[in-house]
Amino acid sequence: MSDASKISDPHQRPLGDESFMTAEDLRNYMDQVALARANEAVEAMEKADKAKQELAKTLAQPLDLTPARIAEIEQNVLVKLRAAAERGETEMMVMRFPNTLCTDHGRAINNSLDGWPDTLTGRPRQAYELWRDLLKPKGFGLAAMIVEWPRGMPGDVGFFLTWGHH
C-alpha cells in the first residue's frame, strides 16, 4: 500500500491532520460551549431581574383612580371574565406582581394568614381595595398565592378572581 492510500483512509490519518481532534480538544470545546451557554443564561437572568425591578418600581406607584379610570379597569376585567367563563373556567389571574410589593415579601400570603391584605403596597393594594369595594359585593372571590418559586424561595404573587361554587 502506498503512503497516499494510507492518508486517504480515515482510520489512518496522521495525527498532524487538522481535522483530527483529541478527546482533550473535544472536552475543551464542550467546556467552551457550556461556558458560552452559561454566560447567555446569566445574561438572560440579569435582564429578567432588571425587568422585574423596573416592574416593581412601576407597580409601587399607585394609580390615580378617577371614576373614569375605575370604569375602564372594570370594563377590561369584565371582558376577560366573560372570555374565561365561556371557556368554562371559574377563576382567572387578574394581577401578578413581585413579592417585594408585600411588606413581608409574601410570607402572609404563602401561609394564608389573616391580615395578608395589610402587607400589600402600591397597585396591588389598590387592586385588593377595588375587589373589596366593587367585586366582592357582586359575589366574586379573591385568592392570592405565590405563583413562582425561584431557587425554592417565594417569588411572584398572583391575584385570582373566583366565581365558582365555594
PDB file of C-alpha atoms in Angstrom:
ATOM      1  CA  MET A   1       0.000   0.000   0.000  1.00  0.00           C
ATOM      2  CA  SER A   2       1.319   3.429  -0.874  1.00  0.00           C
ATOM      3  CA  ASP A   3       1.609   6.302   1.598  1.00  0.00           C
ATOM      4  CA  ALA A   4      -1.101   8.211  -0.324  1.00  0.00           C
ATOM      5  CA  SER A   5      -3.633   5.443   0.148  1.00  0.00           C
ATOM      6  CA  LYS A   6      -2.918   5.339   3.892  1.00  0.00           C
ATOM      7  CA  ILE A   7      -3.612   9.083   4.206  1.00  0.00           C
ATOM      8  CA  SER A   8      -6.925   8.847   2.322  1.00  0.00           C
ATOM      9  CA  ASP A   9      -8.080   6.071   4.686  1.00  0.00           C
ATOM     10  CA  PRO A  10      -9.830   7.964   7.550  1.00  0.00           C
ATOM     11  CA  HIS A  11      -8.588   5.466  10.122  1.00  0.00           C
ATOM     12  CA  GLN A  12      -5.003   6.026   9.059  1.00  0.00           C
ATOM     13  CA  ARG A  13      -4.840   9.845   9.124  1.00  0.00           C
ATOM     14  CA  PRO A  14      -1.639  11.202  10.584  1.00  0.00           C
ATOM     15  CA  LEU A  15      -2.006  12.941  13.960  1.00  0.00           C
ATOM     16  CA  GLY A  16      -0.883  16.232  12.456  1.00  0.00           C
ATOM     17  CA  ASP A  17      -4.016  16.421  10.293  1.00  0.00           C
ATOM     18  CA  GLU A  18      -6.045  19.463  11.458  1.00  0.00           C
ATOM     19  CA  SER A  19      -9.348  17.555  11.107  1.00  0.00           C
ATOM     20  CA  PHE A  20      -8.353  15.151  13.879  1.00  0.00           C
ATOM     21  CA  MET A  21      -9.491  16.191  17.351  1.00  0.00           C
ATOM     22  CA  THR A  22      -8.194  14.598  20.537  1.00  0.00           C
ATOM     23  CA  ALA A  23     -10.509  13.732  23.404  1.00  0.00           C
ATOM     24  CA  GLU A  24      -8.966  16.626  25.352  1.00  0.00           C
ATOM     25  CA  ASP A  25      -9.635  19.006  22.436  1.00  0.00           C
ATOM     26  CA  LEU A  26     -13.243  17.829  22.340  1.00  0.00           C
ATOM     27  CA  ARG A  27     -13.631  18.272  26.128  1.00  0.00           C
ATOM     28  CA  ASN A  28     -12.167  21.778  25.893  1.00  0.00           C
ATOM     29  CA  TYR A  29     -14.546  22.602  23.061  1.00  0.00           C
ATOM     30  CA  MET A  30     -17.505  21.265  25.073  1.00  0.00           C
ATOM     31  CA  ASP A  31     -16.369  23.311  28.084  1.00  0.00           C
ATOM     32  CA  GLN A  32     -16.262  26.453  25.925  1.00  0.00           C
ATOM     33  CA  VAL A  33     -19.768  25.752  24.570  1.00  0.00           C
ATOM     34  CA  ALA A  34     -21.086  25.126  28.105  1.00  0.00           C
ATOM     35  CA  LEU A  35     -19.438  28.326  29.331  1.00  0.00           C
ATOM     36  CA  ALA A  36     -20.976  30.330  26.487  1.00  0.00           C
ATOM     37  CA  ARG A  37     -24.433  28.878  27.264  1.00  0.00           C
ATOM     38  CA  ALA A  38     -23.989  29.615  30.972  1.00  0.00           C
ATOM     39  CA  ASN A  39     -22.989  33.206  30.186  1.00  0.00           C
ATOM     40  CA  GLU A  40     -26.081  33.591  27.995  1.00  0.00           C
ATOM     41  CA  ALA A  41     -28.249  32.187  30.798  1.00  0.00           C
ATOM     42  CA  VAL A  42     -26.709  34.556  33.349  1.00  0.00           C
ATOM     43  CA  GLU A  43     -27.219  37.486  30.971  1.00  0.00           C
ATOM     44  CA  ALA A  44     -30.858  36.480  30.453  1.00  0.00           C
ATOM     45  CA  MET A  45     -31.389  36.149  34.221  1.00  0.00           C
ATOM     46  CA  GLU A  46     -29.826  39.562  34.806  1.00  0.00           C
ATOM     47  CA  LYS A  47     -32.115  41.098  32.176  1.00  0.00           C
ATOM     48  CA  ALA A  48     -35.139  39.392  33.754  1.00  0.00           C
ATOM     49  CA  ASP A  49     -34.134  40.595  37.237  1.00  0.00           C
ATOM     50  CA  LYS A  50     -33.732  44.140  35.937  1.00  0.00           C
ATOM     51  CA  ALA A  51     -37.141  43.988  34.229  1.00  0.00           C
ATOM     52  CA  LYS A  52     -38.692  42.685  37.452  1.00  0.00           C
ATOM     53  CA  GLN A  53     -37.124  45.545  39.427  1.00  0.00           C
ATOM     54  CA  GLU A  54     -38.495  48.062  36.924  1.00  0.00           C
ATOM     55  CA  LEU A  55     -41.936  46.466  37.141  1.00  0.00           C
ATOM     56  CA  ALA A  56     -41.813  46.593  40.937  1.00  0.00           C
ATOM     57  CA  LYS A  57     -40.939  50.311  40.765  1.00  0.00           C
ATOM     58  CA  THR A  58     -43.868  50.959  38.436  1.00  0.00           C
ATOM     59  CA  LEU A  59     -46.328  48.905  40.490  1.00  0.00           C
ATOM     60  CA  ALA A  60     -45.183  50.572  43.708  1.00  0.00           C
ATOM     61  CA  GLN A  61     -46.616  53.865  42.404  1.00  0.00           C
ATOM     62  CA  PRO A  62     -50.386  53.977  42.988  1.00  0.00           C
ATOM     63  CA  LEU A  63     -52.639  54.878  40.069  1.00  0.00           C
ATOM     64  CA  ASP A  64     -54.798  57.971  40.108  1.00  0.00           C
ATOM     65  CA  LEU A  65     -58.110  56.151  40.462  1.00  0.00           C
ATOM     66  CA  THR A  66     -60.518  58.637  38.954  1.00  0.00           C
ATOM     67  CA  PRO A  67     -64.075  57.410  38.325  1.00  0.00           C
ATOM     68  CA  ALA A  68     -63.222  57.160  34.602  1.00  0.00           C
ATOM     69  CA  ARG A  69     -60.113  55.059  35.347  1.00  0.00           C
ATOM     70  CA  ILE A  70     -62.106  52.760  37.647  1.00  0.00           C
ATOM     71  CA  ALA A  71     -64.762  52.306  34.943  1.00  0.00           C
ATOM     72  CA  GLU A  72     -62.024  51.461  32.419  1.00  0.00           C
ATOM     73  CA  ILE A  73     -60.492  48.870  34.768  1.00  0.00           C
ATOM     74  CA  GLU A  74     -63.929  47.351  35.435  1.00  0.00           C
ATOM     75  CA  GLN A  75     -64.660  47.119  31.703  1.00  0.00           C
ATOM     76  CA  ASN A  76     -61.304  45.428  30.962  1.00  0.00           C
ATOM     77  CA  VAL A  77     -61.824  42.904  33.760  1.00  0.00           C
ATOM     78  CA  LEU A  78     -65.395  42.198  32.651  1.00  0.00           C
ATOM     79  CA  VAL A  79     -64.288  41.387  29.082  1.00  0.00           C
ATOM     80  CA  LYS A  80     -61.640  38.975  30.401  1.00  0.00           C
ATOM     81  CA  LEU A  81     -64.082  37.418  32.892  1.00  0.00           C
ATOM     82  CA  ARG A  82     -66.640  36.738  30.150  1.00  0.00           C
ATOM     83  CA  ALA A  83     -63.991  35.086  27.979  1.00  0.00           C
ATOM     84  CA  ALA A  84     -62.822  32.913  30.895  1.00  0.00           C
ATOM     85  CA  ALA A  85     -66.412  31.943  31.747  1.00  0.00           C
ATOM     86  CA  GLU A  86     -67.027  30.996  28.104  1.00  0.00           C
ATOM     87  CA  ARG A  87     -64.065  28.618  28.372  1.00  0.00           C
ATOM     88  CA  GLY A  88     -65.709  27.043  31.433  1.00  0.00           C
ATOM     89  CA  GLU A  89     -63.192  28.476  33.884  1.00  0.00           C
ATOM     90  CA  THR A  90     -64.161  29.536  37.404  1.00  0.00           C
ATOM     91  CA  GLU A  91     -61.111  31.629  38.192  1.00  0.00           C
ATOM     92  CA  MET A  92     -58.752  33.975  36.405  1.00  0.00           C
ATOM     93  CA  MET A  93     -55.436  35.538  37.333  1.00  0.00           C
ATOM     94  CA  VAL A  94     -56.017  39.295  37.223  1.00  0.00           C
ATOM     95  CA  MET A  95     -52.676  40.504  38.543  1.00  0.00           C
ATOM     96  CA  ARG A  96     -49.151  39.195  39.001  1.00  0.00           C
ATOM     97  CA  PHE A  97     -46.528  41.159  40.868  1.00  0.00           C
ATOM     98  CA  PRO A  98     -43.156  40.753  42.585  1.00  0.00           C
ATOM     99  CA  ASN A  99     -43.373  39.701  46.230  1.00  0.00           C
ATOM    100  CA  THR A 100     -41.283  42.767  47.104  1.00  0.00           C
ATOM    101  CA  LEU A 101     -44.565  44.705  46.909  1.00  0.00           C
ATOM    102  CA  CYS A 102     -45.612  42.936  50.109  1.00  0.00           C
ATOM    103  CA  THR A 103     -44.087  44.299  53.296  1.00  0.00           C
ATOM    104  CA  ASP A 104     -43.256  40.714  54.333  1.00  0.00           C
ATOM    105  CA  HIS A 105     -42.204  39.503  50.833  1.00  0.00           C
ATOM    106  CA  GLY A 106     -45.331  37.353  50.560  1.00  0.00           C
ATOM    107  CA  ARG A 107     -44.969  35.404  53.818  1.00  0.00           C
ATOM    108  CA  ALA A 108     -48.544  36.081  54.994  1.00  0.00           C
ATOM    109  CA  ILE A 109     -49.956  35.189  51.575  1.00  0.00           C
ATOM    110  CA  ASN A 110     -47.904  31.998  51.388  1.00  0.00           C
ATOM    111  CA  ASN A 111     -49.083  30.944  54.843  1.00  0.00           C
ATOM    112  CA  SER A 112     -52.720  32.052  54.297  1.00  0.00           C
ATOM    113  CA  LEU A 113     -52.546  34.283  57.360  1.00  0.00           C
ATOM    114  CA  ASP A 114     -55.400  36.557  58.334  1.00  0.00           C
ATOM    115  CA  GLY A 115     -54.499  40.144  57.568  1.00  0.00           C
ATOM    116  CA  TRP A 116     -52.438  39.317  54.457  1.00  0.00           C
ATOM    117  CA  PRO A 117     -54.021  42.286  52.629  1.00  0.00           C
ATOM    118  CA  ASP A 118     -52.381  44.602  55.180  1.00  0.00           C
ATOM    119  CA  THR A 119     -48.978  43.606  53.755  1.00  0.00           C
ATOM    120  CA  LEU A 120     -49.821  44.900  50.259  1.00  0.00           C
ATOM    121  CA  THR A 121     -48.385  48.154  48.914  1.00  0.00           C
ATOM    122  CA  GLY A 122     -48.782  50.212  45.738  1.00  0.00           C
ATOM    123  CA  ARG A 123     -51.012  48.978  42.939  1.00  0.00           C
ATOM    124  CA  PRO A 124     -51.518  45.509  44.430  1.00  0.00           C
ATOM    125  CA  ARG A 125     -53.056  47.250  47.454  1.00  0.00           C
ATOM    126  CA  GLN A 126     -55.290  49.272  45.127  1.00  0.00           C
ATOM    127  CA  ALA A 127     -56.310  46.111  43.247  1.00  0.00           C
ATOM    128  CA  TYR A 128     -57.268  44.451  46.531  1.00  0.00           C
ATOM    129  CA  GLU A 129     -59.297  47.513  47.563  1.00  0.00           C
ATOM    130  CA  LEU A 130     -61.082  47.614  44.186  1.00  0.00           C
ATOM    131  CA  TRP A 131     -62.001  43.949  44.610  1.00  0.00           C
ATOM    132  CA  ARG A 132     -63.147  44.537  48.203  1.00  0.00           C
ATOM    133  CA  ASP A 133     -65.256  47.582  47.309  1.00  0.00           C
ATOM    134  CA  LEU A 134     -66.589  46.685  43.844  1.00  0.00           C
ATOM    135  CA  LEU A 135     -66.347  42.977  43.107  1.00  0.00           C
ATOM    136  CA  LYS A 136     -66.739  41.248  46.459  1.00  0.00           C
ATOM    137  CA  PRO A 137     -70.270  42.700  46.903  1.00  0.00           C
ATOM    138  CA  LYS A 138     -71.121  41.148  43.497  1.00  0.00           C
ATOM    139  CA  GLY A 139     -70.097  37.684  44.722  1.00  0.00           C
ATOM    140  CA  PHE A 140     -66.552  37.472  43.351  1.00  0.00           C
ATOM    141  CA  GLY A 141     -63.856  35.912  45.477  1.00  0.00           C
ATOM    142  CA  LEU A 142     -60.191  36.812  45.526  1.00  0.00           C
ATOM    143  CA  ALA A 143     -57.400  34.338  46.084  1.00  0.00           C
ATOM    144  CA  ALA A 144     -53.799  35.412  46.488  1.00  0.00           C
ATOM    145  CA  MET A 145     -50.949  32.940  46.193  1.00  0.00           C
ATOM    146  CA  ILE A 146     -47.286  32.648  45.385  1.00  0.00           C
ATOM    147  CA  VAL A 147     -47.131  31.635  41.711  1.00  0.00           C
ATOM    148  CA  GLU A 148     -43.369  31.354  41.230  1.00  0.00           C
ATOM    149  CA  TRP A 149     -40.654  29.720  43.333  1.00  0.00           C
ATOM    150  CA  PRO A 150     -37.211  30.778  42.057  1.00  0.00           C
ATOM    151  CA  ARG A 151     -34.463  28.761  43.723  1.00  0.00           C
ATOM    152  CA  GLY A 152     -37.075  27.348  46.125  1.00  0.00           C
ATOM    153  CA  MET A 153     -37.955  30.761  47.557  1.00  0.00           C
ATOM    154  CA  PRO A 154     -41.286  32.631  47.246  1.00  0.00           C
ATOM    155  CA  GLY A 155     -41.366  34.787  44.126  1.00  0.00           C
ATOM    156  CA  ASP A 156     -44.221  36.496  42.307  1.00  0.00           C
ATOM    157  CA  VAL A 157     -47.697  36.758  43.791  1.00  0.00           C
ATOM    158  CA  GLY A 158     -50.833  36.178  41.737  1.00  0.00           C
ATOM    159  CA  PHE A 159     -54.318  37.539  42.400  1.00  0.00           C
ATOM    160  CA  PHE A 160     -57.097  35.283  41.136  1.00  0.00           C
ATOM    161  CA  LEU A 161     -60.703  36.355  40.828  1.00  0.00           C
ATOM    162  CA  THR A 162     -63.020  33.428  41.521  1.00  0.00           C
ATOM    163  CA  TRP A 163     -66.699  32.951  40.761  1.00  0.00           C
ATOM    164  CA  GLY A 164     -67.287  29.229  41.035  1.00  0.00           C
ATOM    165  CA  HIS A 165     -69.218  27.424  43.746  1.00  0.00           C
ATOM    166  CA  HIS A 166     -67.394  27.551  47.047  1.00  0.00           C
TER     167      HIS A 166
END
